[in-house]
Amino acid sequence: MATTRPDTAFVHDIRVTWGDCDPARIAYTARLPWFALDAINAWWAEHFAPAGWFEMELDRNVGTPFVRMEMDFRSPVTPRHILKCHTWPSALGTKSVTFRVDGVQDGVTCFEGSFTCVFIVADQFKSQPAPDDIRALVEAHIPAA
Amino acid sequence: MATTRPDTAFVHDIRVTWGDCDPARIAYTARLPWFALDAINAWWAEHFAPAGWFEMELDRNVGTPFVRMEMDFRSPVTPRHILKCHTWPSALGTKSVTFRVDGVQDGVTCFEGSFTCVFIVADQFKSQPAPDDIRALVEAHIPAA
Amino acid sequence: MATTRPDTAFVHDIRVTWGDCDPARIAYTARLPWFALDAINAWWAEHFAPAGWFEMELDRNVGTPFVRMEMDFRSPVTPRHILKCHTWPSALGTKSVTFRVDGVQDGVTCFEGSFTCVFIVADQFKSQPAPDDIRALVEAHIPAA
Amino acid sequence: MATTRPDTAFVHDIRVTWGDCDPARIAYTARLPWFALDAINAWWAEHFAPAGWFEMELDRNVGTPFVRMEMDFRSPVTPRHILKCHTWPSALGTKSVTFRVDGVQDGVTCFEGSFTCVFIVADQFKSQPAPDDIRALVEAHIPAA
């Protein structure tokens, strides 16, 4: 993945449960991108709009649909430990932002993911450049090279 | 549950998968109401609007939010057999309709459920009586006593 | 529902997100029993086994499959507020326990649910009476009549 | 993505529903990898073991955990049309297999994904080379270069 996890990255805690696990007794693979998106939503909630994407779309008319995701799965996720999702923006383009999410349990990195979304005028589903306040916010959180 | 499954009830087939199962190697309990709602949506798709609730809400401005559900779980659901969801309206009030969904695998009834929804004007989230065409449709499918 | 929510009931907080909501912009009905089960799992995690059902099944060989659920949906759930799930055992039989879960947002009761499970020897999927330590624990948390 | 969709690829149909959609009235992003995994499970069910991963793990002791996924999201998925998931193996290594899944609605490619899994002895969670029968099966379905 493109960037190294900064010590200052926002951490979103997820309590993995019985219902997240499959018969192999580990979290089902399709739950892991769901967890990562929960973490990105929590990043927005923490830094920009308390109700996250819901508030951004409905109150601010800014949508951020995803155009790409990639994930490497390194170690199983289980309910034994909190899943700490380290979440930070790693790149900002004119019309897109990329988030990294590293899922860590008990000190072990379980997955690393990279998720790119674009900005749209929500009620028109039409592309737009990153709004200025969002641009400033994201830039302030991208780790120095 | 209030009514007996009629032989003529609509049947919605669900392929239960690995990801629906929990570490006990049976479908996770919280998946079962989800399956039942999929079956009710499929009932509407078959009898009223091909894209189901999505079409009813967006194109016809009729919403049908649920006000109550009850389910009895009788036997585990697994990926070994198709889950056949027998689905029929069991009661119609002025402003509500109740659906029954029986989930059957390999001839064994796994769950029985009853789900009551009301009618609303979708874009106002405001209660309304059952629209006439829906009333006629539902009445035609309620089993004779 | 059979019992009134005690002031002392355990409260499990859920952050409802964009992805939990349907096009009506409220949490999808089938997510609500899922939330309620998360709350019951959290009750066990808080009072009995820190990793909840996962630990009960795998480490203690006690399973608690559900045999019945009923829910009344009173008000929509949205991402605007934390969903506070008030969770308590309301009845204990020889072989079963019933939990109540009330979901509350911003002081408004959104749903009330009642969920009955039985006790099994997990690796045999065979019915058993409530183990003594669980019986004592549950009895201590059932509200006085 | 590495390979071009062959005309002969297996197609798994998914009925997208109201409950799969978010307030933007399109399928929630985190549902899309879930759909793709359903399609890969259906590929195994069609070609190898009728109950898919569940049967492979429990009856044949072969697990296929994912080590990587990447997806490009090209067009929104909605309940208006069946989601046709074109699914085929695109590469086979000594210990891994890569599947491609293209999701198509009404002739429009909505997403393209690539998913790599490894082979394990399921009850030991231990790496193994692809079993011979699986190797032969996968090789027979990889498109000619």
PDB file of C-alpha atoms in Angstrom, chain C residues 30-104:
ATOM      1  CA  ALA C  30     -33.994  -5.992   8.812  1.00  0.00           C
ATOM      2  CA  ARG C  31     -31.113  -4.150  10.527  1.00  0.00           C
ATOM      3  CA  LEU C  32     -33.173  -3.652  13.683  1.00  0.00           C
ATOM      4  CA  PRO C  33     -33.279  -7.278  14.892  1.00  0.00           C
ATOM      5  CA  TRP C  34     -29.552  -7.363  14.039  1.00  0.00           C
ATOM      6  CA  PHE C  35     -28.956  -4.372  16.321  1.00  0.00           C
ATOM      7  CA  ALA C  36     -31.043  -5.992  19.062  1.00  0.00           C
ATOM      8  CA  LEU C  37     -28.998  -9.192  18.854  1.00  0.00           C
ATOM      9  CA  ASP C  38     -25.799  -7.132  19.006  1.00  0.00           C
ATOM     10  CA  ALA C  39     -27.169  -5.646  22.230  1.00  0.00           C
ATOM     11  CA  ILE C  40     -27.923  -9.071  23.728  1.00  0.00           C
ATOM     12  CA  ASN C  41     -24.445 -10.270  22.783  1.00  0.00           C
ATOM     13  CA  ALA C  42     -23.057  -7.158  24.476  1.00  0.00           C
ATOM     14  CA  TRP C  43     -25.109  -7.969  27.600  1.00  0.00           C
ATOM     15  CA  TRP C  44     -23.386 -11.371  27.808  1.00  0.00           C
ATOM     16  CA  ALA C  45     -20.012  -9.740  27.101  1.00  0.00           C
ATOM     17  CA  GLU C  46     -20.558  -7.248  29.914  1.00  0.00           C
ATOM     18  CA  HIS C  47     -21.867  -9.695  32.499  1.00  0.00           C
ATOM     19  CA  PHE C  48     -20.504 -13.126  31.702  1.00  0.00           C
ATOM     20  CA  ALA C  49     -17.858 -13.632  28.994  1.00  0.00           C
ATOM     21  CA  PRO C  50     -15.956 -10.675  27.495  1.00  0.00           C
ATOM     22  CA  ALA C  51     -16.087 -11.997  23.920  1.00  0.00           C
ATOM     23  CA  GLY C  52     -19.828 -12.748  24.195  1.00  0.00           C
ATOM     24  CA  TRP C  53     -21.480 -15.644  22.378  1.00  0.00           C
ATOM     25  CA  PHE C  54     -18.206 -16.463  20.619  1.00  0.00           C
ATOM     26  CA  GLU C  55     -16.489 -17.171  23.933  1.00  0.00           C
ATOM     27  CA  MET C  56     -19.534 -18.906  25.432  1.00  0.00           C
ATOM     28  CA  GLU C  57     -19.703 -21.349  22.532  1.00  0.00           C
ATOM     29  CA  LEU C  58     -16.038 -22.005  21.917  1.00  0.00           C
ATOM     30  CA  ASP C  59     -14.564 -21.823  25.424  1.00  0.00           C
ATOM     31  CA  ARG C  60     -17.523 -22.800  27.621  1.00  0.00           C
ATOM     32  CA  ASN C  61     -19.463 -25.056  25.244  1.00  0.00           C
ATOM     33  CA  VAL C  62     -22.732 -23.255  25.988  1.00  0.00           C
ATOM     34  CA  GLY C  63     -24.922 -22.250  23.072  1.00  0.00           C
ATOM     35  CA  THR C  64     -28.025 -20.082  23.326  1.00  0.00           C
ATOM     36  CA  PRO C  65     -29.976 -20.417  20.054  1.00  0.00           C
ATOM     37  CA  PHE C  66     -33.059 -18.271  19.669  1.00  0.00           C
ATOM     38  CA  VAL C  67     -36.464 -19.884  19.452  1.00  0.00           C
ATOM     39  CA  ARG C  68     -38.611 -16.762  19.193  1.00  0.00           C
ATOM     40  CA  MET C  69     -38.440 -13.027  18.598  1.00  0.00           C
ATOM     41  CA  GLU C  70     -41.053 -10.322  18.496  1.00  0.00           C
ATOM     42  CA  MET C  71     -40.521  -6.657  17.813  1.00  0.00           C
ATOM     43  CA  ASP C  72     -42.723  -3.591  17.688  1.00  0.00           C
ATOM     44  CA  PHE C  73     -41.380  -0.754  15.574  1.00  0.00           C
ATOM     45  CA  ARG C  74     -42.543   2.569  16.973  1.00  0.00           C
ATOM     46  CA  SER C  75     -40.380   5.282  15.416  1.00  0.00           C
ATOM     47  CA  PRO C  76     -37.729   5.358  12.670  1.00  0.00           C
ATOM     48  CA  VAL C  77     -34.064   4.844  13.536  1.00  0.00           C
ATOM     49  CA  THR C  78     -31.574   7.203  11.853  1.00  0.00           C
ATOM     50  CA  PRO C  79     -27.860   8.093  12.026  1.00  0.00           C
ATOM     51  CA  ARG C  80     -28.722  11.428  13.718  1.00  0.00           C
ATOM     52  CA  HIS C  81     -28.388  10.030  17.249  1.00  0.00           C
ATOM     53  CA  ILE C  82     -26.766   7.130  19.057  1.00  0.00           C
ATOM     54  CA  LEU C  83     -29.135   4.173  19.288  1.00  0.00           C
ATOM     55  CA  LYS C  84     -29.233   3.305  22.965  1.00  0.00           C
ATOM     56  CA  CYS C  85     -30.293  -0.329  23.354  1.00  0.00           C
ATOM     57  CA  HIS C  86     -31.634  -0.922  26.857  1.00  0.00           C
ATOM     58  CA  THR C  87     -31.196  -4.637  27.408  1.00  0.00           C
ATOM     59  CA  TRP C  88     -32.314  -6.868  30.261  1.00  0.00           C
ATOM     60  CA  PRO C  89     -33.494 -10.395  30.967  1.00  0.00           C
ATOM     61  CA  SER C  90     -37.235 -10.406  31.596  1.00  0.00           C
ATOM     62  CA  ALA C  91     -37.945 -14.091  32.257  1.00  0.00           C
ATOM     63  CA  LEU C  92     -36.080 -17.283  33.060  1.00  0.00           C
ATOM     64  CA  GLY C  93     -37.479 -20.771  32.575  1.00  0.00           C
ATOM     65  CA  THR C  94     -35.852 -24.110  33.274  1.00  0.00           C
ATOM     66  CA  LYS C  95     -34.386 -24.251  29.788  1.00  0.00           C
ATOM     67  CA  SER C  96     -34.873 -20.766  28.382  1.00  0.00           C
ATOM     68  CA  VAL C  97     -34.251 -17.094  28.993  1.00  0.00           C
ATOM     69  CA  THR C  98     -36.071 -14.122  27.507  1.00  0.00           C
ATOM     70  CA  PHE C  99     -34.377 -10.797  26.871  1.00  0.00           C
ATOM     71  CA  ARG C 100     -36.045  -7.478  26.281  1.00  0.00           C
ATOM     72  CA  VAL C 101     -34.325  -4.864  24.126  1.00  0.00           C
ATOM     73  CA  ASP C 102     -35.672  -1.327  23.814  1.00  0.00           C
ATOM     74  CA  GLY C 103     -33.994   0.852  21.197  1.00  0.00           C
ATOM     75  CA  VAL C 104     -34.050   4.549  22.111  1.00  0.00           C
TER      76      VAL C 104
END
